[in-house]
Structures are given as C-alpha cells and as structure tokens.
Amino acid sequence: MKKGFYMEEILFPENVLKVDIKNEMESAYIDYAMSVIVGRALPDVRDGLKPVHRRVLYAMHELGVMHNKPYKKSARIVGDVIGKYHPHGDTAVYDTIVRMVQDFSLRYPLVDGQGNFGSVDGDSAAAMRYTEVRLQRIADELLRDIDKETVEFGPNYDESLKEPKVLPARIPNLLINGSSGIAVGMATNIPPHNLGEIVDALVTLIENPNATVSDLMEHVKGPDFPTAGIICGRQGIYDAYTTGRGRIKVRARAVIEEGKNGKNTIFVTELPYQVNKARLLEKIVELVKEKRIEGISDLRDESDRDGMRVVIELKKGESAETILNQLFKFTPMESTFGIINLALVNNSPQVLPLADMLNHFLEHRREIIVARTRFDLGHALKRAHILEGLKKAIENLDAVIELIRSSATGREAKDGLITQFDFSDEQAQAILEMRLQRLTGLETEKLIKEYEEVLALIADLRDILGSTARIKGIIREELSEIRALYSNERRSVIVDAEDAIDIEDLIPDEEVVITLTNEGYIKRTPSNVYRIQHRGGKGKIGLDIKDGDYVKDIFVCSNHDYLMIFSDRGQVYWLKAYQVPEMARNARGKAIVNFVEFEKDEKISTVFPVREFTDDQFLLFATRNGLVKKTVLSAYSNIRKKGVQAIILDPDDQLIKVMVTEGNSSIMIATRFGASIQFTEDDVRSTGRVTRGVRGINLDTTDYVVCADIVSNASYVLTITDLGYGKRTETSDYRLQTRGGKGTLTIKTTRKNGLVMGVVQVCDEDEVMLLSKSGKIIRLRADAIRIIGRNTQGVRLVDLSDDDRLIGVAITQASEEETTDEAGGALIE
C-alpha cells in the first residue's frame, strides 16, 4: 500500500473525489464566516436583533410571558429557546436574557427580571433556576402584529417549527439599544441612543427624505448611554453619523467638594459605558501604590440601590482638579468608544451612516404596515362577505326559514340556500350557524351597522394601500405613540472637548503673570516670584531683554484662562494661558509668532484673560481716535488660529484697549495729555463683531487716547505717567458725563512728570505692578500711594533712569505670605 493512501481509495477508487485543497479551504472558510456573520454576531438593521435575541423574545411571546402576565423561571425560557429555536449552550442563552434585563447594559431593557441579574461591578447573575423573567412592555412593540403575516418565517434548526427571520419592530431598536459583536474579519459596535431623539429624527426624514446629517443632528445629539457619563467632543459623533465610523471619549461624572479642614473630596456618580466599577477601583489603588497618582488618602465605594457613589478623599492641600484629570488620563474614568455602525442589510453586512440606518427602519415599517393592512383587508373582505349573506338572508327571512325547516339534513339545507338564493358556501354555512337571537330587531340593526362599518373599513384599508402619504402618516402616528409611552430624558451629557487629554488637565489652576515684550516675546511666571517693595524703590529686574526691545504688557491670570490677543489692526487671536511657556523671572520668553499667526507688521494692542465666553458679558473697544464699540463676548467664542476681525478701523486709527464688561458699567477713557471722560456703557449700543463703533471722547488735534478702563466699586482712580509719577484720586471726583464730550482733567502733564501712561481703578488692599521700558518690574501696595486731587501732578512712584519710561501697569491681590517691614511695605523674597 502506498504511503498516504486510504483503504477506500484502493478498494473503491470511484468513490474518491479529488479537489484542490486551497479552493476547498477558501470555500469552507467563507461558508463558516458567513454563518457566523449572519447567524450569530451581527444584528439586522430592521429590528436591531441578533438571532439569539430574536429567538428569546419570540419564545417568550409564544409562551405568553408578556409584561402584564406573571413571571416565569428563567430556566423555563432557556429550555424553550434551546429546544425549539437555538440548539446551543444554555449559558449563552441565559447570558443573553441577563443582558436584556440589565438596565446598565441596555438603554431600554427588553426583559423584566426578578432576582439577581448582576451589577456594574461585574458580579454574575444568579443561576437561572433562581431568577424569573417576563417581557418588558417596550418589547411588546417589537412583536406587535407578528401574527398578521407581517414578517417572513423560516424553518427552525430541525424544520419542526417555524421562526421569524425578523420581528415587526415598531421601535428603532438598533439605535436606541445599540449592539456589539465580533464576527469573522469584522465587528460591530453601535452605541445606544435616546428614543425621543431618534423618533424626532425619523419624523424629520418622513417629512423631508433629503434631510442632511446636520438636519438629523438637530434632533439626535449623540449617543445616550444607560450609565450616563459625559461625552467629550462632537467630531467623533459627526464622523459616525456621516461615515458609519467614529471615536468618542466618555468621561465619568465627578463632583469636587471642599472640606472644612482644607481637604477636598471627589465624588464619582456616573461611569463610562461598560466600565467595571470594581476593576476601576482596583486600578486606582494600583496607581496609588505605584505612586503614579499621589495625593489620595482614602478610597471608598458607597454605592447602593439609589445610585452610584465612589468617594475619593484627598490629602490636605492637594489640587482636586489635577488629581481628577490624572484619573481621567490613567484609568477607565475616561474611555474611548469606537463606533462601528455595522449591521445586516438583506443578509449582507454594511457599515451605515445615521441616515441609512433610519431609512432602513422606515422602509421596514412601510413593509410591515402594507403587509398588516393587506392581512386586515383580507379578513375584512371575508367578514363583509359573510355579513352580506346574513343581510340578504334577513331580507328573505321567511323563505330562508321555510327552506331550512323543509330540509331533512343540514347538507340539504346548505345546498338549498346555495341553489335557491345564490349564497356562497361560506355564506350558507354562516346562515345555518346563526343563532335565532340575531333575528330580533335590535340584533338585525347591529348586523346591518356592522356591515356598513366593515365596508367603510375596507374602503379605508384600500385607501391606505393606494396612498404613500397615508402610510407615512401611520408611521408618524405610531412613532408619536411610541415616543409618548417610552421616551425619557437624555442621560449622557455632550460637551465640547479636544480629542485627547490636553496638558491643561495636568496643570494646576494657579495664578500666573503673563509678560509680553514689544517685539512679541511672551512668557508665563508664577506671580509670587516678584517681591513687594516700598514706594520709590529701585525695583527688580523682571526679565532679561535684548537691545531695542522692552516690556509692552503684563497681567495676572490663571493657567486655565483663555488669552484674547487683540492687534492694533483690530484682529483678535485666541490662546490658552498654559500654552505660554513657563520661564524664570529673568528669562526673555518665546516669540508669540510660535503660537499665533500674525500678519506682516501687525502689532499686539492688548491682551487679557477670559474664563468663559458668555452671552451676558460684552467686549468694549476703545481706539486711538476716541471711538468705542460694544459687542457681546460670545460673538468671539469661535476664534480660529489665524484670527478674526474684531472691529472695523479707519486707516489712520488703531485699537488701544479692549475690556470685558457686564453691560451696565461706567467707562473711563484717558488721553496722553491728561484728559479723561467717564460715561455709562448704556450710551454705547451693542453691535455685531464686524462693526466700526461710535465717538467716545472728543479729542484735540494733537491728542490721542492712551488707555481706557471700567469704573468699578474701587475707591480710587490711579493715574500713572511715563516718567514714574502717579497719584490716587477719589472716584467721586470724576463726574459722569455724556459720551462724546471733551471730558475733564485727570492729571496735570508737565516735563517733570511726563505724559499719561495708564489710568486704573484700585482699592487700599490692591497691589500695583509697574513695568518699565528697560524691563524693571516694581510691585507696590496701593495704600502706599498718595491720595490727591485731579488737578495735580502726582508724586514719584519709581526712580527711573533718564532713558527709561513706564509702559505698563497691572493690579494684583495681596499675597497671604507677605510680611510687613517697619516702613509699611511688604516684602517677598
């Protein structure tokens, strides 16, 4: 015998079929792959169910375990499903039932369970012999009209029974509950959505079949997970709805509470979808032990039947925001959900955008309504035929009764009715079976009325079948009923965010000093590095600048603030404070062109911090030529990297100052020759972003505006000149005037004290930070500056060299670490 030959090949060579193993393997594997794809792993686009889910629901329906019926043991359901429709392991079937019960797995659970069905901690459900189930009311909507020949049935695994290939599905289950599964060479991961939003989008498509993704997203904001959470960013949602694929980040909901003893506590009340809480806590403990996250003193799980509550206690002095963002970065408290809208369309796997998924459901509902209407029409026609015969019999009652009485047998009577009165076989049988009670006058009227109602029903059903508009109207009406019965509030919140954890998440929200030079070098420095000195001191070198450059602006803000950068040409640019490099006190900084794309010869006019872009705040602009303009702050919330136009300027004008106001403030504008005017913001009408402005102050020919400020509740107006002189004047000395006037004097300008450099509002407890052209920075207590009237020259504040000038002023809060010396100043080394 040759090696490698089988006995059959030798004895019965005619029974051996030789095939190419490569082709055979390919064919067999494709058959296996399609069996897994169609028969197990992927949901049908019409009812959103995989075969095992569909078989469980149908078996429960057949068993009569409806939402208003008593519970039945889960083992009974599992046995029916396995024995009749799904000949696989009982564990797989029971796991399917358990998932359809869990309100943290499905947005709208389809099975109502009684007993232990697991938890978000990953606890297993109790054995099937201990738990009981019945259908949820919403599951009835998946099965409604299944007995009206609305869907196709096929043979079960042994061809002894019939099972539905799809359910009628009055609810868009694929989208509201989502689906996940791994097939051969492909996977699906469809997130759950809010029923109300999906219904609204379906109605929009019914009314406008050409609705765009943007139109649909006015209703469908994004996924709505059963465990809630916060969805960060909208681009991934848009990608998924347009292409069928996208990535979204989901964060836990956490609240920070400050304790009386200086210790902060983080409370976690919601987790991202499918995150195991117990494993999350283990991960946090592991990170603390490895010292990758420091500052956590205690970790407790206080969750109960009323909701989730994870308590993270922090050590004294720790930044809760920083630790929380570390938790987002290193634990599943922030998770990525990869959306793949893969479903079966006519038994073929397809990746579907949102509009296609909705349209396939609407087409399915159209087919169901047409099939249901035809079924009802057939029954109505049969009933009308019977009623027509009964009506005819009543009209010939005496003759019919005589014929029946004279007949020897029922068959003879039936044949006589058919022959003598031209009744059909069904009509004759119905007449013979009619009770004598139906011959009373009242019953006769009811019969005639029923006949008329059936005729009207037939006409209506035929009208539905012949009218696309009627079918759309029925779909819309049914969807409205579904929305009213089952819709609830959205759970997941969607917020704007970047695609990944930014460095901001790991930077403490601390006070910093932003310094900007005339040539555009910018840096960020902690505010406590500058020491507080006496009035008249020499100051301290704030940064080492190159020849020909000088400090142009300085202000105090938070690391997490937005910096709005306005140019002299009226352009505005956006930057985060933490994006400015942090450098030592004497460092020059980094060129701002690395962060902001300026035009050629464009110079920075003013920079200030903004925390949030709101509708209840305004930007007030002041120009060199004395114009002012007011625009709502939210108009500048979508600033691009290349900047946008903030104000229209005349060719010979420049933007001097931009201020954030509350809409009802008083504004003070000061000129280089010491004139000032104060008027209410109500005098300036709010206009759009790209507008020119109105007259704020009437200037002399050689004068121009050097600064503007909001008049607050501060006690004094501080006026600073470029030669280092200044004074405080009581706010009450400045009278309110009408916009556009000449104004009043704020300081006498002479060769001794120089021209006006800045006018700001101060209180006694404020600190004043002054900047010189040479780079010196001096910090003074406001209450150390002399209080004198408007018509004065002021006193010396800074001892400047002959070629130096003051060019900037900023107000800061007093530090808690100050120590007062014998001259009344405070000193921080």
Short mmCIF file of N, CA and C in Angstrom, two decimals, residues 442-571:
data_model
loop_
_atom_site.label_atom_id
_atom_site.label_comp_id
_atom_site.label_asym_id
_atom_site.label_seq_id
_atom_site.Cartn_x
_atom_site.Cartn_y
_atom_site.Cartn_z
N LEU A 442 -83.36 44.47 17.19
CA LEU A 442 -82.15 45.15 17.64
C LEU A 442 -80.90 44.49 17.06
N GLU A 443 -80.88 43.15 17.07
CA GLU A 443 -79.73 42.43 16.54
C GLU A 443 -79.61 42.62 15.05
N THR A 444 -80.75 42.73 14.39
CA THR A 444 -80.72 42.97 12.94
C THR A 444 -80.10 44.31 12.62
N GLU A 445 -80.45 45.32 13.43
CA GLU A 445 -79.86 46.65 13.23
C GLU A 445 -78.35 46.62 13.47
N LYS A 446 -77.93 45.87 14.49
CA LYS A 446 -76.50 45.76 14.77
C LYS A 446 -75.77 45.11 13.61
N LEU A 447 -76.42 44.08 13.03
CA LEU A 447 -75.79 43.38 11.92
C LEU A 447 -75.61 44.30 10.72
N ILE A 448 -76.65 45.07 10.44
CA ILE A 448 -76.58 46.00 9.30
C ILE A 448 -75.52 47.08 9.56
N LYS A 449 -75.48 47.57 10.82
CA LYS A 449 -74.48 48.59 11.17
C LYS A 449 -73.07 48.03 11.05
N GLU A 450 -72.88 46.78 11.51
CA GLU A 450 -71.56 46.17 11.39
C GLU A 450 -71.15 46.03 9.94
N TYR A 451 -72.11 45.67 9.10
CA TYR A 451 -71.84 45.53 7.67
C TYR A 451 -71.38 46.86 7.07
N GLU A 452 -72.04 47.93 7.46
CA GLU A 452 -71.65 49.26 6.96
C GLU A 452 -70.27 49.65 7.47
N GLU A 453 -69.97 49.31 8.74
CA GLU A 453 -68.66 49.64 9.30
C GLU A 453 -67.55 48.85 8.61
N VAL A 454 -67.84 47.57 8.30
CA VAL A 454 -66.84 46.76 7.61
C VAL A 454 -66.59 47.29 6.21
N LEU A 455 -67.64 47.73 5.53
CA LEU A 455 -67.46 48.32 4.20
C LEU A 455 -66.61 49.58 4.27
N ALA A 456 -66.85 50.38 5.31
CA ALA A 456 -66.05 51.59 5.48
C ALA A 456 -64.59 51.24 5.78
N LEU A 457 -64.39 50.18 6.60
CA LEU A 457 -63.04 49.74 6.91
C LEU A 457 -62.32 49.26 5.66
N ILE A 458 -63.03 48.52 4.82
CA ILE A 458 -62.45 48.03 3.57
C ILE A 458 -62.00 49.20 2.70
N ALA A 459 -62.87 50.19 2.59
CA ALA A 459 -62.53 51.37 1.79
C ALA A 459 -61.29 52.08 2.36
N ASP A 460 -61.24 52.15 3.68
CA ASP A 460 -60.11 52.82 4.32
C ASP A 460 -58.83 52.03 4.11
N LEU A 461 -58.88 50.71 4.26
CA LEU A 461 -57.69 49.88 4.07
C LEU A 461 -57.20 49.94 2.63
N ARG A 462 -58.11 49.96 1.69
CA ARG A 462 -57.72 50.07 0.28
C ARG A 462 -57.10 51.44 0.00
N ASP A 463 -57.64 52.46 0.67
CA ASP A 463 -57.07 53.79 0.51
C ASP A 463 -55.65 53.84 1.04
N ILE A 464 -55.40 53.15 2.18
CA ILE A 464 -54.04 53.11 2.75
C ILE A 464 -53.08 52.45 1.77
N LEU A 465 -53.50 51.31 1.22
CA LEU A 465 -52.63 50.59 0.29
C LEU A 465 -52.35 51.39 -0.97
N GLY A 466 -53.24 52.28 -1.33
CA GLY A 466 -53.05 53.07 -2.55
C GLY A 466 -52.46 54.44 -2.31
N SER A 467 -52.10 54.75 -1.07
CA SER A 467 -51.63 56.10 -0.76
C SER A 467 -50.33 56.05 0.05
N THR A 468 -49.26 56.52 -0.56
CA THR A 468 -47.98 56.62 0.15
C THR A 468 -48.08 57.60 1.32
N ALA A 469 -48.82 58.67 1.10
CA ALA A 469 -48.98 59.68 2.16
C ALA A 469 -49.67 59.09 3.38
N ARG A 470 -50.69 58.24 3.15
CA ARG A 470 -51.38 57.61 4.28
C ARG A 470 -50.44 56.70 5.07
N ILE A 471 -49.61 55.95 4.36
CA ILE A 471 -48.67 55.06 5.03
C ILE A 471 -47.68 55.87 5.86
N LYS A 472 -47.16 56.97 5.28
CA LYS A 472 -46.25 57.83 6.05
C LYS A 472 -46.93 58.40 7.28
N GLY A 473 -48.20 58.76 7.11
CA GLY A 473 -48.94 59.31 8.24
C GLY A 473 -49.10 58.29 9.36
N ILE A 474 -49.35 57.02 8.99
CA ILE A 474 -49.49 55.96 10.00
C ILE A 474 -48.17 55.74 10.73
N ILE A 475 -47.06 55.74 9.96
CA ILE A 475 -45.74 55.56 10.57
C ILE A 475 -45.48 56.70 11.56
N ARG A 476 -45.79 57.92 11.13
CA ARG A 476 -45.56 59.08 12.01
C ARG A 476 -46.42 58.98 13.26
N GLU A 477 -47.67 58.57 13.10
CA GLU A 477 -48.58 58.46 14.25
C GLU A 477 -48.10 57.39 15.22
N GLU A 478 -47.67 56.25 14.69
CA GLU A 478 -47.18 55.18 15.57
C GLU A 478 -45.91 55.60 16.30
N LEU A 479 -45.03 56.31 15.60
CA LEU A 479 -43.80 56.79 16.25
C LEU A 479 -44.13 57.78 17.36
N SER A 480 -45.12 58.62 17.15
CA SER A 480 -45.52 59.57 18.19
C SER A 480 -46.05 58.84 19.41
N GLU A 481 -46.80 57.76 19.18
CA GLU A 481 -47.30 56.97 20.30
C GLU A 481 -46.15 56.33 21.08
N ILE A 482 -45.17 55.81 20.32
CA ILE A 482 -44.00 55.19 20.96
C ILE A 482 -43.26 56.23 21.80
N ARG A 483 -43.09 57.41 21.25
CA ARG A 483 -42.37 58.47 21.97
C ARG A 483 -43.09 58.83 23.26
N ALA A 484 -44.42 58.96 23.17
CA ALA A 484 -45.19 59.33 24.35
C ALA A 484 -45.13 58.26 25.44
N LEU A 485 -45.06 57.00 25.03
CA LEU A 485 -45.10 55.90 26.00
C LEU A 485 -43.74 55.62 26.65
N TYR A 486 -42.66 55.69 25.86
CA TYR A 486 -41.39 55.15 26.34
C TYR A 486 -40.23 56.15 26.40
N SER A 487 -40.40 57.32 25.83
CA SER A 487 -39.28 58.25 25.81
C SER A 487 -39.02 58.81 27.21
N ASN A 488 -37.75 59.08 27.50
CA ASN A 488 -37.38 59.72 28.76
C ASN A 488 -36.23 60.69 28.51
N GLU A 489 -35.79 61.35 29.55
CA GLU A 489 -34.78 62.39 29.41
C GLU A 489 -33.42 61.77 29.05
N ARG A 490 -32.64 62.55 28.32
CA ARG A 490 -31.27 62.14 27.98
C ARG A 490 -30.44 61.98 29.26
N ARG A 491 -29.61 60.96 29.27
CA ARG A 491 -28.75 60.72 30.43
C ARG A 491 -27.32 61.21 30.19
N SER A 492 -26.76 60.89 29.05
CA SER A 492 -25.38 61.31 28.77
C SER A 492 -25.35 62.77 28.34
N VAL A 493 -24.43 63.50 28.92
CA VAL A 493 -24.24 64.90 28.58
C VAL A 493 -23.12 65.00 27.55
N ILE A 494 -23.30 65.86 26.54
CA ILE A 494 -22.30 66.05 25.49
C ILE A 494 -21.69 67.43 25.66
N VAL A 495 -20.37 67.48 25.76
CA VAL A 495 -19.66 68.75 25.92
C VAL A 495 -18.60 68.86 24.85
N ASP A 496 -18.24 70.10 24.53
CA ASP A 496 -17.15 70.33 23.59
C ASP A 496 -15.83 70.02 24.27
N ALA A 497 -14.97 69.30 23.58
CA ALA A 497 -13.67 68.96 24.14
C ALA A 497 -12.76 68.55 23.01
N GLU A 498 -11.47 68.56 23.30
CA GLU A 498 -10.49 68.11 22.33
C GLU A 498 -10.44 66.59 22.33
N ASP A 499 -9.79 66.06 21.31
CA ASP A 499 -9.79 64.62 21.13
C ASP A 499 -9.06 63.87 22.24
N ALA A 500 -8.18 64.51 22.93
CA ALA A 500 -7.39 63.79 23.93
C ALA A 500 -7.21 64.66 25.16
N ILE A 501 -6.72 64.03 26.21
CA ILE A 501 -6.40 64.78 27.42
C ILE A 501 -5.29 65.77 27.07
N ASP A 502 -5.54 67.05 27.27
CA ASP A 502 -4.55 68.08 26.98
C ASP A 502 -3.66 68.27 28.19
N ILE A 503 -2.53 68.94 27.97
CA ILE A 503 -1.64 69.21 29.09
C ILE A 503 -2.34 70.04 30.16
N GLU A 504 -3.38 70.80 29.76
CA GLU A 504 -4.15 71.58 30.73
C GLU A 504 -4.67 70.71 31.87
N ASP A 505 -5.01 69.46 31.55
CA ASP A 505 -5.59 68.58 32.55
C ASP A 505 -4.61 68.25 33.68
N LEU A 506 -3.35 68.43 33.43
CA LEU A 506 -2.36 68.10 34.44
C LEU A 506 -1.68 69.33 35.02
N ILE A 507 -2.16 70.53 34.66
CA ILE A 507 -1.58 71.77 35.16
C ILE A 507 -2.49 72.36 36.23
N PRO A 508 -1.97 72.66 37.41
CA PRO A 508 -2.80 73.27 38.46
C PRO A 508 -3.35 74.62 38.01
N ASP A 509 -4.56 74.91 38.44
CA ASP A 509 -5.21 76.17 38.08
C ASP A 509 -4.71 77.26 39.04
N GLU A 510 -3.49 77.77 38.79
CA GLU A 510 -2.84 78.71 39.68
C GLU A 510 -2.66 80.08 39.03
N GLU A 511 -2.49 81.10 39.86
CA GLU A 511 -2.29 82.46 39.38
C GLU A 511 -0.89 82.60 38.80
N VAL A 512 -0.81 83.23 37.62
CA VAL A 512 0.48 83.44 36.95
C VAL A 512 0.53 84.86 36.41
N VAL A 513 1.74 85.29 36.08
CA VAL A 513 1.95 86.59 35.45
C VAL A 513 2.36 86.36 34.00
N ILE A 514 1.63 86.94 33.08
CA ILE A 514 1.96 86.86 31.66
C ILE A 514 2.68 88.15 31.29
N THR A 515 3.86 88.02 30.73
CA THR A 515 4.66 89.18 30.33
C THR A 515 4.89 89.14 28.83
N LEU A 516 4.72 90.30 28.17
CA LEU A 516 4.83 90.39 26.72
C LEU A 516 5.72 91.57 26.37
N THR A 517 6.70 91.36 25.49
CA THR A 517 7.59 92.45 25.09
C THR A 517 7.10 93.08 23.80
N ASN A 518 7.70 94.23 23.49
CA ASN A 518 7.29 94.97 22.30
C ASN A 518 7.57 94.18 21.03
N GLU A 519 8.61 93.37 21.03
CA GLU A 519 8.94 92.59 19.84
C GLU A 519 8.24 91.23 19.83
N GLY A 520 7.32 91.01 20.78
CA GLY A 520 6.48 89.83 20.72
C GLY A 520 7.00 88.61 21.45
N TYR A 521 7.84 88.79 22.47
CA TYR A 521 8.29 87.67 23.29
C TYR A 521 7.36 87.56 24.50
N ILE A 522 6.87 86.36 24.73
CA ILE A 522 5.88 86.15 25.78
C ILE A 522 6.34 85.03 26.70
N LYS A 523 6.00 85.16 27.98
CA LYS A 523 6.34 84.11 28.94
C LYS A 523 5.31 84.11 30.05
N ARG A 524 5.34 83.01 30.81
CA ARG A 524 4.45 82.83 31.95
C ARG A 524 5.31 82.57 33.18
N THR A 525 4.99 83.31 34.28
CA THR A 525 5.76 83.20 35.51
C THR A 525 4.82 83.17 36.70
N PRO A 526 5.06 82.30 37.69
CA PRO A 526 4.24 82.35 38.91
C PRO A 526 4.28 83.73 39.54
N SER A 527 3.14 84.22 39.99
CA SER A 527 3.05 85.60 40.46
C SER A 527 3.84 85.85 41.73
N ASN A 528 4.16 84.83 42.51
CA ASN A 528 4.80 85.06 43.80
C ASN A 528 6.31 85.19 43.72
N VAL A 529 6.88 85.27 42.50
CA VAL A 529 8.32 85.42 42.40
C VAL A 529 8.74 86.88 42.46
N TYR A 530 7.76 87.80 42.37
CA TYR A 530 8.09 89.22 42.41
C TYR A 530 7.90 89.75 43.82
N ARG A 531 8.91 90.40 44.37
CA ARG A 531 8.82 90.87 45.74
C ARG A 531 8.13 92.21 45.81
N ILE A 532 7.44 92.45 46.90
CA ILE A 532 6.74 93.71 47.14
C ILE A 532 7.70 94.68 47.81
N GLN A 533 7.78 95.93 47.28
CA GLN A 533 8.74 96.91 47.77
C GLN A 533 8.05 98.19 48.22
N HIS A 534 8.87 99.16 48.73
CA HIS A 534 8.36 100.46 49.15
C HIS A 534 8.13 101.36 47.95
N ARG A 535 7.28 102.33 48.14
CA ARG A 535 7.14 103.39 47.15
C ARG A 535 8.48 104.09 46.98
N GLY A 536 8.87 104.32 45.73
CA GLY A 536 10.15 104.98 45.46
C GLY A 536 11.31 104.03 45.35
N GLY A 537 11.08 102.72 45.45
CA GLY A 537 12.17 101.76 45.36
C GLY A 537 12.71 101.66 43.95
N LYS A 538 13.87 100.98 43.82
CA LYS A 538 14.53 100.84 42.52
C LYS A 538 13.90 99.75 41.65
N GLY A 539 13.12 98.87 42.26
CA GLY A 539 12.51 97.79 41.51
C GLY A 539 13.41 96.59 41.36
N LYS A 540 12.94 95.60 40.59
CA LYS A 540 13.66 94.35 40.43
C LYS A 540 13.59 93.93 38.97
N ILE A 541 14.65 93.43 38.44
CA ILE A 541 14.66 93.05 37.03
C ILE A 541 13.67 91.91 36.81
N GLY A 542 12.68 92.16 35.96
CA GLY A 542 11.66 91.15 35.71
C GLY A 542 12.05 90.20 34.61
N LEU A 543 12.82 90.66 33.61
CA LEU A 543 13.29 89.77 32.56
C LEU A 543 14.47 90.40 31.86
N ASP A 544 15.25 89.55 31.26
CA ASP A 544 16.45 89.97 30.55
C ASP A 544 16.10 90.11 29.08
N ILE A 545 16.02 91.32 28.58
CA ILE A 545 15.59 91.55 27.21
C ILE A 545 16.77 92.00 26.36
N LYS A 546 16.67 91.80 25.06
CA LYS A 546 17.74 92.20 24.16
C LYS A 546 17.64 93.68 23.85
N ASP A 547 18.70 94.24 23.31
CA ASP A 547 18.75 95.66 23.00
C ASP A 547 17.64 96.02 22.02
N GLY A 548 17.01 97.15 22.26
CA GLY A 548 15.95 97.65 21.38
C GLY A 548 14.58 97.10 21.70
N ASP A 549 14.47 96.12 22.59
CA ASP A 549 13.17 95.58 22.98
C ASP A 549 12.83 96.07 24.38
N TYR A 550 11.55 96.03 24.71
CA TYR A 550 11.14 96.42 26.05
C TYR A 550 9.80 95.74 26.37
N VAL A 551 9.50 95.68 27.65
CA VAL A 551 8.25 95.06 28.09
C VAL A 551 7.08 95.92 27.65
N LYS A 552 6.11 95.30 27.00
CA LYS A 552 4.95 96.02 26.49
C LYS A 552 3.71 95.85 27.35
N ASP A 553 3.50 94.64 27.89
CA ASP A 553 2.27 94.40 28.65
C ASP A 553 2.52 93.33 29.70
N ILE A 554 1.73 93.40 30.75
CA ILE A 554 1.80 92.40 31.82
C ILE A 554 0.43 92.32 32.47
N PHE A 555 0.01 91.13 32.84
CA PHE A 555 -1.24 90.97 33.57
C PHE A 555 -1.22 89.66 34.33
N VAL A 556 -2.10 89.57 35.30
CA VAL A 556 -2.21 88.39 36.15
C VAL A 556 -3.45 87.61 35.74
N CYS A 557 -3.33 86.28 35.62
CA CYS A 557 -4.48 85.45 35.24
C CYS A 557 -4.26 84.05 35.80
N SER A 558 -5.12 83.13 35.39
CA SER A 558 -5.00 81.72 35.78
C SER A 558 -4.42 80.92 34.63
N ASN A 559 -3.77 79.82 34.96
CA ASN A 559 -3.23 78.93 33.94
C ASN A 559 -4.28 78.46 32.94
N HIS A 560 -5.51 78.31 33.40
CA HIS A 560 -6.56 77.73 32.57
C HIS A 560 -7.41 78.77 31.86
N ASP A 561 -7.05 80.04 31.98
CA ASP A 561 -7.80 81.09 31.30
C ASP A 561 -7.49 81.11 29.81
N TYR A 562 -8.43 81.65 29.03
CA TYR A 562 -8.17 81.95 27.63
C TYR A 562 -7.51 83.33 27.54
N LEU A 563 -6.52 83.47 26.70
CA LEU A 563 -5.93 84.78 26.42
C LEU A 563 -6.49 85.28 25.10
N MET A 564 -7.15 86.42 25.15
CA MET A 564 -7.63 87.06 23.93
C MET A 564 -6.60 88.11 23.54
N ILE A 565 -6.02 87.94 22.38
CA ILE A 565 -4.92 88.78 21.91
C ILE A 565 -5.44 89.65 20.77
N PHE A 566 -5.52 90.95 21.02
CA PHE A 566 -6.03 91.90 20.04
C PHE A 566 -4.87 92.68 19.44
N SER A 567 -4.90 92.84 18.13
CA SER A 567 -3.84 93.58 17.45
C SER A 567 -4.27 95.01 17.17
N ASP A 568 -3.29 95.84 16.83
CA ASP A 568 -3.59 97.24 16.54
C ASP A 568 -4.44 97.39 15.29
N ARG A 569 -4.53 96.34 14.48
CA ARG A 569 -5.35 96.38 13.26
C ARG A 569 -6.79 95.92 13.50
N GLY A 570 -7.10 95.59 14.75
CA GLY A 570 -8.47 95.18 15.05
C GLY A 570 -8.72 93.70 14.89
N GLN A 571 -7.65 92.90 14.77
CA GLN A 571 -7.79 91.44 14.72
C GLN A 571 -7.73 90.88 16.13
#
